[in-house]
Coordinates of C-alpha atoms in Angstrom, one line a residue:
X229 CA -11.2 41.7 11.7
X230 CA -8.7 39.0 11.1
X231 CA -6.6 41.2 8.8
X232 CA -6.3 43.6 11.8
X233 CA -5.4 40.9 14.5
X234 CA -2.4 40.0 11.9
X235 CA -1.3 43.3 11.5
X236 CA -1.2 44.2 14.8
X237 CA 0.4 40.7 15.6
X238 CA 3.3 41.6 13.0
X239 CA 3.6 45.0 14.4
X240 CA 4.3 43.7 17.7
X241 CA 6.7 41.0 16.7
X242 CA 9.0 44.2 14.3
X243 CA 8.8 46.1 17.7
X244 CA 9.7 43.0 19.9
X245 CA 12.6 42.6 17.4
X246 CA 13.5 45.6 17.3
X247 CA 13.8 45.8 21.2
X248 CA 15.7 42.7 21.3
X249 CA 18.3 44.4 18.7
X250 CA 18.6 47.1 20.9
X251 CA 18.2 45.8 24.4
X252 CA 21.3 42.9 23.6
X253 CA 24.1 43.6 26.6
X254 CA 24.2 41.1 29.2
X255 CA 23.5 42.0 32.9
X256 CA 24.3 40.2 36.0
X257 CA 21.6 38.8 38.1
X258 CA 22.6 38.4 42.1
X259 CA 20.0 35.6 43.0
X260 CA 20.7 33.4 46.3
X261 CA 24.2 34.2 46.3
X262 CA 25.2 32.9 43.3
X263 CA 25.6 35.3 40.3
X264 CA 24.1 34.6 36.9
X265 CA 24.6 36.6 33.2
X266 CA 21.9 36.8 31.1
X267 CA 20.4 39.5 28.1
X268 CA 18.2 42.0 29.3
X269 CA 15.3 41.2 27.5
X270 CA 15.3 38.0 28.5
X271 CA 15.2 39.3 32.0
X272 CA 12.2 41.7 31.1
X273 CA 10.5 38.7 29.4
X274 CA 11.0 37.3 32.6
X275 CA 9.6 39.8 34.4
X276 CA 6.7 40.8 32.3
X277 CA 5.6 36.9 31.4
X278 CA 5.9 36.8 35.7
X279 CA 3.4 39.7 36.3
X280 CA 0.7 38.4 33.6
X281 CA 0.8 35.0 34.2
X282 CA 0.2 35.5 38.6
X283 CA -3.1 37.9 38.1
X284 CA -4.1 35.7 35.4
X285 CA -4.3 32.5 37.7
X286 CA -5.6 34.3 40.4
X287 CA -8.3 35.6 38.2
X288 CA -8.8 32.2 37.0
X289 CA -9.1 30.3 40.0
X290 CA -11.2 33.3 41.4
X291 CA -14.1 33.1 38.4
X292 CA -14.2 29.2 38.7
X293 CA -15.0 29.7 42.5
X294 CA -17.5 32.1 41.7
X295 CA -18.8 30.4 39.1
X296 CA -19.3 26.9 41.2
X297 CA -20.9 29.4 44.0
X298 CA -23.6 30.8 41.4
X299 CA -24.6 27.3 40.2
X300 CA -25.1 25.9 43.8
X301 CA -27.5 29.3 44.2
X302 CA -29.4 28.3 40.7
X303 CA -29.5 25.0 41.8
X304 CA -30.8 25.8 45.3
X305 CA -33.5 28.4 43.7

């Protein structure tokens, strides 16, 4: 199993190089009127480290509630 995990973690840093060889050009980011030049991929990073990261605390926070909530019910039972 731990030969798997490390193959799949190399494939996915060849294809995250390879997208970062090809995904290279700057863009320009408009953001409270000011205007900003960065690489696309680090925009996408961005964006996709921004969209895993909000579910993941809500999750988070969400399972610790419940969690408390089913101890208080074992502990009242």
């Amino acid at each position: 199993m731990t030969l798997v995990k490390l193959l799949i973690t190399l494939l996915i840093l060849v294809a995250f190089l390879l997208f970062v060889a090809q995904n290279s050009g700057y863009v320009e980011v408009n953001f409270l009127y000011r205007v900003y030049k960065m690489p696309l991929f680090v925009l996408l990073l961005v964006s996709f480290a921004v969209g895993f990261i909000i579910p993941s605390l809500y999750f988070v926070f969400k399972e610790a509630f419940l969690k408390r909530r089913l101890y208080l019910v074992e502990k009242g039972l």
